[in-house]
Structure formats: structure tokens, C-alpha cells
Amino acid sequence: MILDRYISWEITKPLLIFCPGLVFLFANFTAARYLSQVADGAMSGDSVVLMVLLKAAIALEVLLPIALHLSIVVALGRLYTDSEMTALFACGVSPDRIVRIVLVVSLVVAGLVAYLSVYVRPWANDIRYRLEHQAVADFDFNNMKPGRFYESSSRKHVIFFQHLDQQTGHMQEVFIQSREGNQVRVVSAKEAYYAEAVETEASRGLVCLEAQVYMLPQDHGDLAQATTQRLVIEWGRSSDLVLEYRRKAAPTWQLALSDSSVDIAELQWRLSTPVATFLMGLLGFPLSRARARQGKYAKLFVAVLSYATFYNLNLVAKTWVEKGVVGTIPGIWWVHILLAILVAGLLWGPPWAALWQGRGRRS
């Protein structure tokens, strides 16, 4: 038990450093992205902190496994380089005993990742989508800055204006692209402003003055052009928009009842993250073997590379399932099967694995 607690604590120490460090870096990156949206007037600054926390909670299902993988490589690598592992083997401690300790630690972390992936991920995504929807609903023309492109909440219109009259609030040198059926309408107006329903006598809209209108049929028909002194483009507030279905926010039980390949790929992703955590934890043991005078971070690059390779393969497998390139069986599980074979081969496998183990012991 003393040995179990000692090695478990040696793994936990770097885990308590790596995981918060990765979350901190991710949160900073996410905050920078949202703050740029606040600067563009596309999002309120009040919700930035909550959005960053939600994104960090979602990312934990990815950050925690890599933190565990790196922690095992670094912790056990230090035991090898300080010859503590050699002393343990000389005292009769078998490698299988070390594997059992790593297995228990990996199972504990995998259980936490399972909770994050199955329950926290859809819950956090649901709140995030609602906040983003609310940000779109609260979009105000007064917050727009000249010289930038903005898309309407309905995604039917794109607007760009060169200048803004600070006294009247009117936009100048305005360019608007809209999609109407199979036609694309391009409006170039000298001035435009947002008007309420009373002024437009219909719905709330964007009033364009001295406008040139071009209709571009998508079936390669003739270009139509018109000039008007006043044009009203319907541009209603988005508060009436309905929050559409998002699979990342769907409860896990709902995904389990779906026969859509996209939903099944999302379900398999959630169920596979604890499996991946467990396997990457076990992979850390053979990767940690190092020579006595090697640095304790010598295998860190190999550990990062192995996790990046696995993660990217997992993303590719998920995309293939979503697009029907690979069936829902084997789905994304073939990546985990390959990883399991690799781990088993390095731990208990064929002669080439024994040579790897022997190299680690001699060192």
C-alpha cells in the first residue's frame, strides 16, 4: 500500500500542475476570441466570463486525458532517471505491479472524464448556445463599427459600411448582400439607417437611400439592375428566432435513440472519451522508460506526439461516421481498438515489445 500511495502521488503531483495549466492556456485563448467579438459589437461583455468558463468545462474532456498521459510519462520517467525504478525491480517489485497502480489511477480519471463527457458537455453546450442565441437577439446596429462585415441573425444578409455619421447614426457608403430564393441581391447605397415599423409602414427594416440594386440569378440568368431613392430591406430583430437543434447540446439518452449518423458519431465520441483516457494512461507507462542519465522530460515530446496522433485520428474517424464514409459499426471505435492493441503489445506483447521493456530495464 505504501508503494501504491507513493507512485499514485507521484503521478498526481504533475497532474495537478498540467491540468490547471492547460485549462488556463485554453481559457486565455478563448477569452481573446470572445473579447474580439465584444470589440466588434457582436457580443455583450457581460457574458464573456461565463462563456469562457463553459468552454473550459467542455474542453476538460480533452485536456484531462492529455494531462494524465503527460503526468504518467513525467512521473514514471523521473523514477527511471533517478534509478528508483531500478531499485524497485531489484527489490522484487514486478512491472505488472506498477501497471496495476497506473491502471487504478487511469480508471479514476476515466470515470471523471465519463461524467464530464456524458453529462457536463451537453449541459454546458446547451447554456453556451442559449447565450450565443441571446447575443444574436440583442444585436444592435448602434454597436456596429465601420469597415467591417456583419451578418444578420437570420444569416440572409451581410452588411458593410465605410463610414458612420456620429450625429445622425446613419451609415454611409453601404454594401448589402441578400439571398432571396435562387437570387442574390446586391445593394449599394449612399446612406442607410435602421428604422422602426412605424416609419417603414410594414416591419422593422433597413432604409437605404440613393441605392443601386443588382439582382444576380444563381442559374446564370440575366443581371437585373435598378436605381431607387429609397429602399426598405426587411431586417427584423432576431428575438423571435427559435433555438435550433444542436447535437452537441442534446442529452446523451436522446442521441442513443437517434438513427442519424451525425447523432451516432456524437454519441460514440462521448462514450469513447473515458476509454481513450484509460488507454492513454496505460500507454504512459511504456513511454516513460528512460535511461538513468536522461532528463525526466526526455519522453515528453513523444508523449505529446502520441496523444496528438490519436486525437487527430479520432477526429477523422468521427467525421467519417458523420459523412457515412464509415458505418456506425465499427464507427469511431477502430481507433481505440488500434490503440488498445498497441498498449497491450507494449505492456505484455510480442518479442519486439519485450526488447523495448528490456531496453528500459537495462537503462
Coordinates of N, CA, C and O in Angstrom, one line a residue, residues 142-205:
N142 N -26.4 50.0 -33.4 CA -25.6 51.1 -32.8 C -24.2 50.6 -32.4 O -23.3 51.4 -32.2
N143 N -24.1 49.3 -32.3 CA -22.8 48.7 -31.8 C -21.8 48.4 -33.0 O -20.7 48.0 -32.8
M144 N -22.4 48.5 -34.2 CA -21.5 48.1 -35.4 C -20.5 49.2 -35.6 O -20.7 50.4 -35.5
K145 N -19.3 48.7 -36.1 CA -18.2 49.6 -36.4 C -18.0 49.7 -37.9 O -18.2 48.6 -38.6
P146 N -17.7 50.8 -38.5 CA -17.4 50.9 -39.9 C -16.2 50.1 -40.3 O -15.3 49.9 -39.6
G147 N -16.2 49.7 -41.6 CA -15.1 49.0 -42.1 C -15.1 47.5 -41.8 O -14.1 46.8 -42.1
R148 N -16.2 46.9 -41.3 CA -16.2 45.5 -41.0 C -17.5 44.9 -41.6 O -18.5 45.6 -41.8
F149 N -17.5 43.6 -41.8 CA -18.6 42.9 -42.4 C -19.4 42.3 -41.2 O -18.9 41.8 -40.2
Y150 N -20.8 42.4 -41.3 CA -21.6 41.8 -40.3 C -22.7 41.0 -41.0 O -23.2 41.4 -42.0
E151 N -23.0 39.9 -40.3 CA -24.1 39.0 -40.8 C -25.3 39.1 -40.0 O -25.2 39.2 -38.7
S152 N -26.5 39.2 -40.6 CA -27.7 39.3 -39.8 C -28.0 38.0 -39.1 O -27.4 37.0 -39.4
S153 N -28.9 38.1 -38.0 CA -29.1 37.0 -37.2 C -29.8 35.8 -38.0 O -29.7 34.7 -37.7
S154 N -30.6 36.2 -39.1 CA -31.2 35.2 -39.9 C -30.2 34.6 -40.9 O -30.6 33.7 -41.7
R155 N -29.0 35.2 -41.0 CA -28.0 34.8 -41.9 C -28.4 35.0 -43.4 O -27.9 34.3 -44.3
K156 N -29.4 35.9 -43.6 CA -29.8 36.1 -45.0 C -29.1 37.3 -45.6 O -29.0 37.5 -46.8
H157 N -28.6 38.2 -44.7 CA -28.0 39.5 -45.1 C -26.6 39.6 -44.6 O -26.3 39.2 -43.5
V158 N -25.7 40.2 -45.4 CA -24.4 40.6 -45.0 C -24.3 42.1 -45.3 O -24.6 42.6 -46.4
I159 N -23.8 42.9 -44.3 CA -23.7 44.3 -44.5 C -22.3 44.8 -44.2 O -21.6 44.3 -43.4
F160 N -22.0 45.8 -45.0 CA -20.7 46.5 -44.8 C -20.9 48.0 -45.1 O -21.6 48.4 -46.0
F161 N -20.3 48.8 -44.2 CA -20.4 50.3 -44.5 C -19.0 50.9 -44.2 O -18.3 50.5 -43.3
Q162 N -18.8 52.0 -45.0 CA -17.5 52.6 -44.9 C -17.3 53.6 -43.8 O -16.3 53.7 -43.1
H163 N -18.4 54.4 -43.6 CA -18.4 55.5 -42.6 C -19.6 55.5 -41.7 O -20.7 54.9 -42.2
L164 N -19.6 56.1 -40.6 CA -20.8 56.3 -39.7 C -20.9 57.7 -39.3 O -19.9 58.3 -38.7
D165 N -22.0 58.3 -39.6 CA -22.3 59.7 -39.1 C -22.6 59.7 -37.6 O -23.6 59.1 -37.2
Q166 N -21.7 60.2 -36.8 CA -21.9 60.2 -35.4 C -23.1 60.9 -34.9 O -23.7 60.6 -33.8
Q167 N -23.5 62.0 -35.6 CA -24.7 62.8 -35.1 C -26.0 62.1 -35.4 O -26.9 62.1 -34.6
T168 N -26.2 61.6 -36.7 CA -27.4 61.0 -37.1 C -27.5 59.5 -36.9 O -28.5 58.9 -36.8
G169 N -26.3 58.9 -36.7 CA -26.2 57.5 -36.6 C -26.4 56.7 -37.9 O -26.6 55.5 -37.9
H170 N -26.4 57.5 -39.0 CA -26.6 56.9 -40.3 C -25.3 56.3 -40.9 O -24.3 56.9 -40.7
M171 N -25.4 55.1 -41.5 CA -24.3 54.5 -42.1 C -24.1 55.1 -43.5 O -25.1 55.4 -44.2
Q172 N -22.9 55.2 -44.0 CA -22.6 55.8 -45.3 C -21.8 54.8 -46.1 O -21.0 54.1 -45.6
E173 N -22.0 54.9 -47.5 CA -21.3 54.0 -48.4 C -21.5 52.6 -48.0 O -20.6 51.8 -47.6
V174 N -22.8 52.2 -48.1 CA -23.2 50.9 -47.6 C -23.3 49.9 -48.7 O -23.7 50.1 -49.8
F175 N -22.9 48.6 -48.3 CA -23.0 47.5 -49.2 C -23.7 46.4 -48.5 O -23.4 46.0 -47.4
I176 N -24.8 45.9 -49.2 CA -25.6 44.8 -48.6 C -25.8 43.7 -49.6 O -26.2 43.9 -50.7
Q177 N -25.5 42.5 -49.1 CA -25.8 41.3 -50.0 C -26.9 40.5 -49.3 O -26.8 40.2 -48.1
S178 N -27.9 40.1 -50.1 CA -29.0 39.3 -49.5 C -29.3 38.2 -50.4 O -29.1 38.2 -51.7
R179 N -29.8 37.1 -49.9 CA -30.2 35.9 -50.6 C -31.7 35.8 -50.6 O -32.3 35.8 -49.5
E180 N -32.4 35.8 -51.7 CA -33.8 35.6 -51.8 C -34.1 34.5 -52.8 O -34.0 34.7 -54.0
G181 N -34.5 33.4 -52.3 CA -34.8 32.2 -53.2 C -33.5 31.8 -53.9 O -32.5 31.6 -53.3
N182 N -33.6 31.8 -55.3 CA -32.4 31.4 -56.1 C -31.7 32.7 -56.6 O -31.0 32.6 -57.6
Q183 N -32.0 33.8 -56.0 CA -31.4 35.1 -56.5 C -30.5 35.7 -55.3 O -30.8 35.5 -54.2
V184 N -29.5 36.4 -55.8 CA -28.6 37.1 -54.9 C -28.8 38.6 -55.2 O -28.7 39.0 -56.3
R185 N -29.2 39.4 -54.2 CA -29.4 40.8 -54.3 C -28.3 41.6 -53.7 O -27.9 41.3 -52.5
V186 N -27.7 42.5 -54.5 CA -26.6 43.3 -54.0 C -27.1 44.7 -54.0 O -27.6 45.2 -55.1
V187 N -27.0 45.4 -52.9 CA -27.5 46.8 -52.8 C -26.3 47.7 -52.4 O -25.6 47.3 -51.5
S188 N -26.1 48.7 -53.2 CA -25.0 49.7 -52.9 C -25.7 51.0 -52.7 O -26.3 51.6 -53.6
A189 N -25.7 51.5 -51.4 CA -26.5 52.7 -51.1 C -25.5 53.8 -50.5 O -24.5 53.5 -49.9
K190 N -25.9 55.0 -50.8 CA -25.1 56.1 -50.3 C -25.2 56.2 -48.8 O -24.3 56.6 -48.1
E191 N -26.5 55.9 -48.3 CA -26.7 56.1 -46.8 C -27.8 55.1 -46.4 O -28.6 54.7 -47.2
A192 N -27.7 54.6 -45.2 CA -28.7 53.7 -44.7 C -28.8 53.8 -43.2 O -27.9 54.2 -42.5
Y193 N -30.0 53.5 -42.7 CA -30.3 53.5 -41.2 C -31.4 52.6 -40.9 O -32.2 52.2 -41.7
Y194 N -31.4 52.1 -39.6 CA -32.4 51.2 -39.2 C -33.6 51.9 -38.7 O -33.5 52.9 -37.9
A195 N -34.8 51.5 -39.2 CA -36.0 52.2 -38.9 C -37.0 51.3 -38.2 O -37.0 50.1 -38.5
E196 N -37.8 51.8 -37.3 CA -38.8 51.0 -36.7 C -40.0 50.8 -37.6 O -40.1 51.5 -38.7
A197 N -41.0 50.0 -37.2 CA -42.1 49.6 -38.1 C -42.9 50.8 -38.5 O -43.5 50.8 -39.6
V198 N -43.1 51.8 -37.6 CA -44.0 52.9 -37.9 C -43.5 53.7 -39.1 O -44.3 54.0 -40.0
E199 N -42.2 53.8 -39.2 CA -41.7 54.6 -40.3 C -41.7 53.8 -41.6 O -42.0 54.4 -42.7
T200 N -41.5 52.5 -41.6 CA -41.4 51.7 -42.8 C -42.8 51.3 -43.2 O -43.0 50.7 -44.3
E201 N -43.8 51.5 -42.3 CA -45.2 51.1 -42.6 C -45.3 49.6 -42.8 O -46.3 49.1 -43.5
A202 N -44.4 48.8 -42.4 CA -44.5 47.3 -42.6 C -43.8 46.7 -41.4 O -44.3 46.9 -40.3
S203 N -42.8 46.1 -41.6 CA -42.0 45.6 -40.5 C -40.7 46.4 -40.3 O -40.4 47.3 -41.1
R204 N -40.0 46.2 -39.2 CA -38.8 47.0 -39.0 C -37.8 46.6 -40.1 O -37.7 45.4 -40.4
G205 N -37.1 47.6 -40.5 CA -36.2 47.3 -41.6 C -35.1 48.3 -41.8 O -35.0 49.3 -41.0

